[in-house]
Amino acid sequence: MAMIENRKKKSLIALTMVAPFIVVFSTFFLYPMIEMIRMSFTDAPLVGEGNWVGVDNYIRLIGDRLFVTSLKNNGYFVLLTVVPTTVIALLIALAVSRLKGVAQTLALSLFFLPYVLPVSVVTEIWAWMLDLQFGILQPLIALVSGKPVAVFKNPYWVMPMVALVTIWWTNGFNVLLFIAGLRNMPQELYEAAALDGATRFQRFRRVTWPLLWPVTALVLTLQLILQLKIFDQIYLLSGGGPFNSSYVLLLKVYREAFQMNHGGYASAVATVLFMLIAVVSVLQYQLLRIRRGA
């Protein structure tokens, strides 16, 4: 009897501790998600009820050229950012890990500093540096292209440059994750490899890389989710232009919901994006786990 009462007491304590999270999760995520999915089957405005239209909004998406363009641009942006930012973060972490004391702390601070800046500040910094007339980086662009380029008004330059801004802004967090993984490496494995005559590259390939793979999988998955949700940088730097060359799915949601008052159709676009993120991130993580096992 005493054992049953003790178990009930522990369950009550556990429920009490979990209850705040359940309330917050249900209020700010679960309920809005259910409401979004429900609205996607209606022709409701942004605020108010609408008529049930079934899957008409989803059928309409198939023929919406702007939606298809947004989907392609999201995929292009993922290709420009996910793997490159992971590789760059790994190289930076490997370089920083070789430093000691104050030098390592200073290097970590410099790489992490952009991450704590708000996106409005980041975009203002890069808009100034890449300004056609006064930008301090325009000589480098002119060296590549032969002339200065208004990069955020050029359909060929805009997405790569937004990707560059994104990598510079967010990579500090990835560097910290890799640094944490490197600090947990068993030093005796490196000592044994050195005694066996392994070169630095062989130690990285046979010791560091296999042990760092879980962190790499985590970084790749987080980056995939974040870059599929790209909005702020695009909105502030290019507004989706020029000629919709940087138009992405969340800009489509913003346009339909807040500019055209099509709440039901915007919910359909948002639901597709939500399902895309869920399916692709889970699939990628499972593939990475299989790769780790192999």
XYZ file of C-alpha atoms in Angstrom:
294
model
C 0.000 0.000 0.000
C 2.808 2.353 0.936
C 4.558 1.526 -2.351
C 1.432 2.445 -4.355
C 1.043 5.739 -2.483
C 4.726 6.539 -3.049
C 4.334 5.833 -6.778
C 1.261 8.074 -6.981
C 3.157 10.814 -5.163
C 6.055 10.582 -7.615
C 3.651 10.621 -10.566
C 1.925 13.714 -9.178
C 5.284 15.477 -8.712
C 6.326 14.560 -12.246
C 3.004 15.773 -13.663
C 3.338 19.049 -11.761
C 6.792 19.630 -13.210
C 5.712 18.784 -16.770
C 2.419 20.716 -16.621
C 3.899 24.192 -17.421
C 5.539 22.842 -20.569
C 2.333 21.084 -21.646
C 0.311 24.284 -21.149
C 2.805 26.444 -23.079
C 3.235 23.844 -25.838
C -0.521 23.394 -26.258
C -1.246 27.145 -26.200
C 1.504 28.423 -28.470
C 2.177 25.470 -30.786
C -0.372 22.646 -30.757
C -3.547 24.757 -30.904
C -2.208 27.185 -33.582
C -1.029 24.212 -35.660
C -4.431 22.501 -35.493
C -6.158 25.795 -36.299
C -3.816 26.372 -39.242
C -4.579 22.944 -40.686
C -8.333 23.491 -40.189
C -8.216 26.898 -41.900
C -6.347 25.421 -44.865
C -9.567 23.617 -45.827
C -11.620 26.849 -45.827
C -11.756 30.133 -47.724
C -11.545 32.110 -44.468
C -9.929 35.550 -44.296
C -7.067 36.126 -41.904
C -9.485 36.939 -39.076
C -12.939 35.382 -39.083
C -14.700 32.253 -40.248
C -14.994 31.031 -43.796
C -16.715 28.340 -45.848
C -15.453 24.773 -46.045
C -13.816 24.183 -49.435
C -12.102 20.853 -48.820
C -8.853 20.354 -50.709
C -9.503 23.184 -53.193
C -6.710 25.311 -51.697
C -4.217 22.477 -52.147
C -5.350 21.845 -55.732
C -4.968 25.564 -56.389
C -1.370 25.414 -55.139
C -0.404 22.994 -57.907
C -1.262 25.583 -60.554
C 0.113 28.570 -58.635
C 3.306 29.562 -60.462
C 4.446 31.810 -57.616
C 4.103 28.913 -55.160
C 6.153 26.635 -57.443
C 8.787 29.368 -57.808
C 8.896 29.819 -54.032
C 9.332 26.081 -53.531
C 12.236 25.987 -55.992
C 13.868 29.003 -54.351
C 13.620 27.340 -50.943
C 15.360 24.261 -52.324
C 18.048 26.404 -53.965
C 18.673 28.252 -50.719
C 19.007 24.963 -48.815
C 21.653 23.816 -51.314
C 23.520 27.108 -50.888
C 23.577 27.024 -47.081
C 23.117 23.682 -45.293
C 26.221 21.752 -46.346
C 28.503 24.813 -46.842
C 27.736 26.253 -43.405
C 28.344 22.848 -41.782
C 31.697 22.409 -43.529
C 32.796 25.963 -42.699
C 31.771 25.562 -39.048
C 33.717 22.297 -38.798
C 36.862 23.854 -40.285
C 36.608 26.855 -37.950
C 36.067 24.589 -34.942
C 39.100 22.463 -35.856
C 41.235 25.611 -36.176
C 39.944 27.185 -32.932
C 40.409 23.943 -30.991
C 44.152 24.137 -31.676
C 44.348 27.496 -29.904
C 44.856 27.789 -26.158
C 43.802 30.141 -23.390
C 42.957 33.738 -24.216
C 43.507 33.244 -27.957
C 40.848 30.523 -28.096
C 38.377 32.578 -26.039
C 38.905 35.610 -28.284
C 38.480 33.555 -31.457
C 35.272 31.963 -30.156
C 33.911 35.376 -29.194
C 34.634 36.800 -32.637
C 32.914 33.933 -34.444
C 29.921 33.874 -32.080
C 29.388 37.651 -31.965
C 27.294 37.858 -35.195
C 24.895 35.217 -33.845
C 23.751 37.452 -30.981
C 22.941 40.349 -33.321
C 19.292 40.825 -34.380
C 18.544 40.183 -38.026
C 17.735 43.863 -38.659
C 21.257 44.867 -37.592
C 22.841 42.084 -39.638
C 20.987 43.047 -42.801
C 21.814 46.742 -42.331
C 25.522 45.907 -41.973
C 25.561 43.840 -45.164
C 23.353 46.222 -47.114
C 25.883 48.963 -46.336
C 28.930 46.816 -47.171
C 27.369 45.719 -50.472
C 25.912 49.092 -51.469
C 26.442 49.752 -55.172
C 28.044 53.176 -54.683
C 29.621 53.124 -51.220
C 29.955 49.434 -50.328
C 33.406 48.444 -49.126
C 32.972 44.973 -50.690
C 32.102 46.256 -54.150
C 35.777 46.211 -55.285
C 35.832 42.451 -54.620
C 32.611 41.988 -56.578
C 33.989 44.115 -59.405
C 37.095 41.923 -59.421
C 34.914 38.861 -60.051
C 32.267 40.309 -62.366
C 34.249 43.083 -64.039
C 32.001 45.839 -62.688
C 30.113 46.785 -59.491
C 26.830 44.906 -59.055
C 23.695 45.778 -57.081
C 23.673 42.249 -55.701
C 20.245 42.365 -54.038
C 18.665 43.654 -57.262
C 20.348 41.122 -59.520
C 18.523 37.786 -60.056
C 21.784 35.835 -60.337
C 23.511 37.342 -57.298
C 20.686 37.789 -54.805
C 20.285 34.237 -53.429
C 24.031 33.476 -53.122
C 24.567 36.791 -51.322
C 21.650 36.212 -48.926
C 23.136 32.766 -48.296
C 26.501 34.399 -47.525
C 24.849 36.771 -45.066
C 23.002 33.860 -43.433
C 26.148 31.757 -43.057
C 28.063 34.683 -41.534
C 25.199 35.413 -39.139
C 24.305 31.917 -37.902
C 27.540 29.949 -38.091
C 28.750 30.872 -34.598
C 26.241 28.512 -32.992
C 27.375 25.629 -35.220
C 31.000 26.332 -34.303
C 30.115 26.054 -30.609
C 28.417 22.696 -31.203
C 31.488 21.347 -32.989
C 33.804 22.737 -30.292
C 31.744 20.937 -27.644
C 32.009 17.717 -29.635
C 35.775 18.081 -30.065
C 36.289 18.691 -26.341
C 34.559 15.396 -25.542
C 36.960 13.372 -27.688
C 38.920 10.751 -25.681
C 42.540 11.915 -25.760
C 43.862 8.389 -25.304
C 42.641 7.526 -28.822
C 44.767 10.320 -30.287
C 47.759 9.196 -28.224
C 47.352 5.616 -29.423
C 47.032 6.773 -33.039
C 50.152 8.928 -32.682
C 52.098 5.967 -31.270
C 50.999 3.913 -34.290
C 52.479 6.565 -36.574
C 49.193 8.005 -37.871
C 49.464 11.314 -39.668
C 47.290 14.312 -38.711
C 44.921 13.601 -41.618
C 44.694 9.926 -40.675
C 43.873 10.858 -37.073
C 41.103 13.124 -38.316
C 39.722 10.511 -40.711
C 39.903 7.512 -38.370
C 39.290 9.132 -34.953
C 37.864 12.648 -35.089
C 35.397 12.300 -37.956
C 33.642 9.077 -36.784
C 33.298 10.395 -33.222
C 32.124 13.800 -34.460
C 29.499 12.366 -36.806
C 26.568 12.640 -34.311
C 27.288 16.356 -33.873
C 27.570 16.755 -37.643
C 24.202 15.034 -38.110
C 22.655 17.359 -35.525
C 24.078 20.475 -37.202
C 22.908 19.347 -40.650
C 19.396 18.645 -39.363
C 19.116 21.959 -37.493
C 20.407 23.877 -40.493
C 17.971 22.148 -42.824
C 15.029 23.135 -40.607
C 16.245 26.724 -40.173
C 17.018 27.346 -43.834
C 13.691 25.948 -45.031
C 12.094 28.598 -42.800
C 14.066 31.453 -44.371
C 12.157 34.741 -44.278
C 13.773 37.606 -42.355
C 16.890 38.075 -44.459
C 14.987 37.769 -47.739
C 12.286 40.189 -46.616
C 14.752 42.820 -45.402
C 17.383 42.542 -48.132
C 15.481 41.830 -51.350
C 11.766 41.616 -50.580
C 11.561 38.505 -52.765
C 12.859 40.240 -55.889
C 14.051 40.892 -58.390
C 11.506 39.134 -60.627
C 10.647 36.756 -57.748
C 14.149 35.263 -57.958
C 14.391 35.248 -54.133
C 10.708 34.677 -53.376
C 10.362 31.917 -50.749
C 7.483 30.059 -49.141
C 7.181 32.180 -45.998
C 7.041 35.297 -48.154
C 4.175 33.629 -49.990
C 2.432 33.006 -46.659
C 3.013 36.632 -45.614
C 1.662 37.982 -48.925
C -1.455 35.829 -48.942
C -2.278 36.327 -45.244
C -1.341 39.908 -44.422
C -1.479 41.661 -47.786
C -4.319 39.857 -49.568
C -6.283 38.643 -46.496
C -6.475 35.068 -47.811
C -6.186 33.275 -44.485
C -7.315 29.890 -45.753
C -4.976 29.851 -48.745
C -2.054 31.140 -46.638
C -2.746 28.338 -44.146
C -2.530 25.809 -46.969
C 0.894 27.152 -47.994
C 2.040 27.131 -44.351
C 0.774 23.563 -43.890
C 2.712 22.401 -46.952
C 5.847 24.070 -45.593
C 5.297 22.476 -42.168
C 4.897 19.007 -43.698
C 7.917 19.576 -45.947
C 10.105 20.511 -42.982
C 8.851 17.573 -40.903
C 9.287 14.955 -43.633
C 12.612 16.186 -45.014
C 14.243 16.721 -41.597
C 13.159 13.302 -40.286
C 14.243 11.610 -43.523
C 17.616 13.346 -43.475
C 18.216 12.489 -39.826
C 17.379 8.827 -40.441
C 19.698 8.728 -43.455
C 22.469 10.268 -41.381
C 21.920 7.650 -38.680
C 22.188 4.908 -41.305
C 25.390 6.528 -42.595
C 26.765 6.605 -39.036
C 25.961 2.913 -38.573
C 27.625 2.041 -41.868
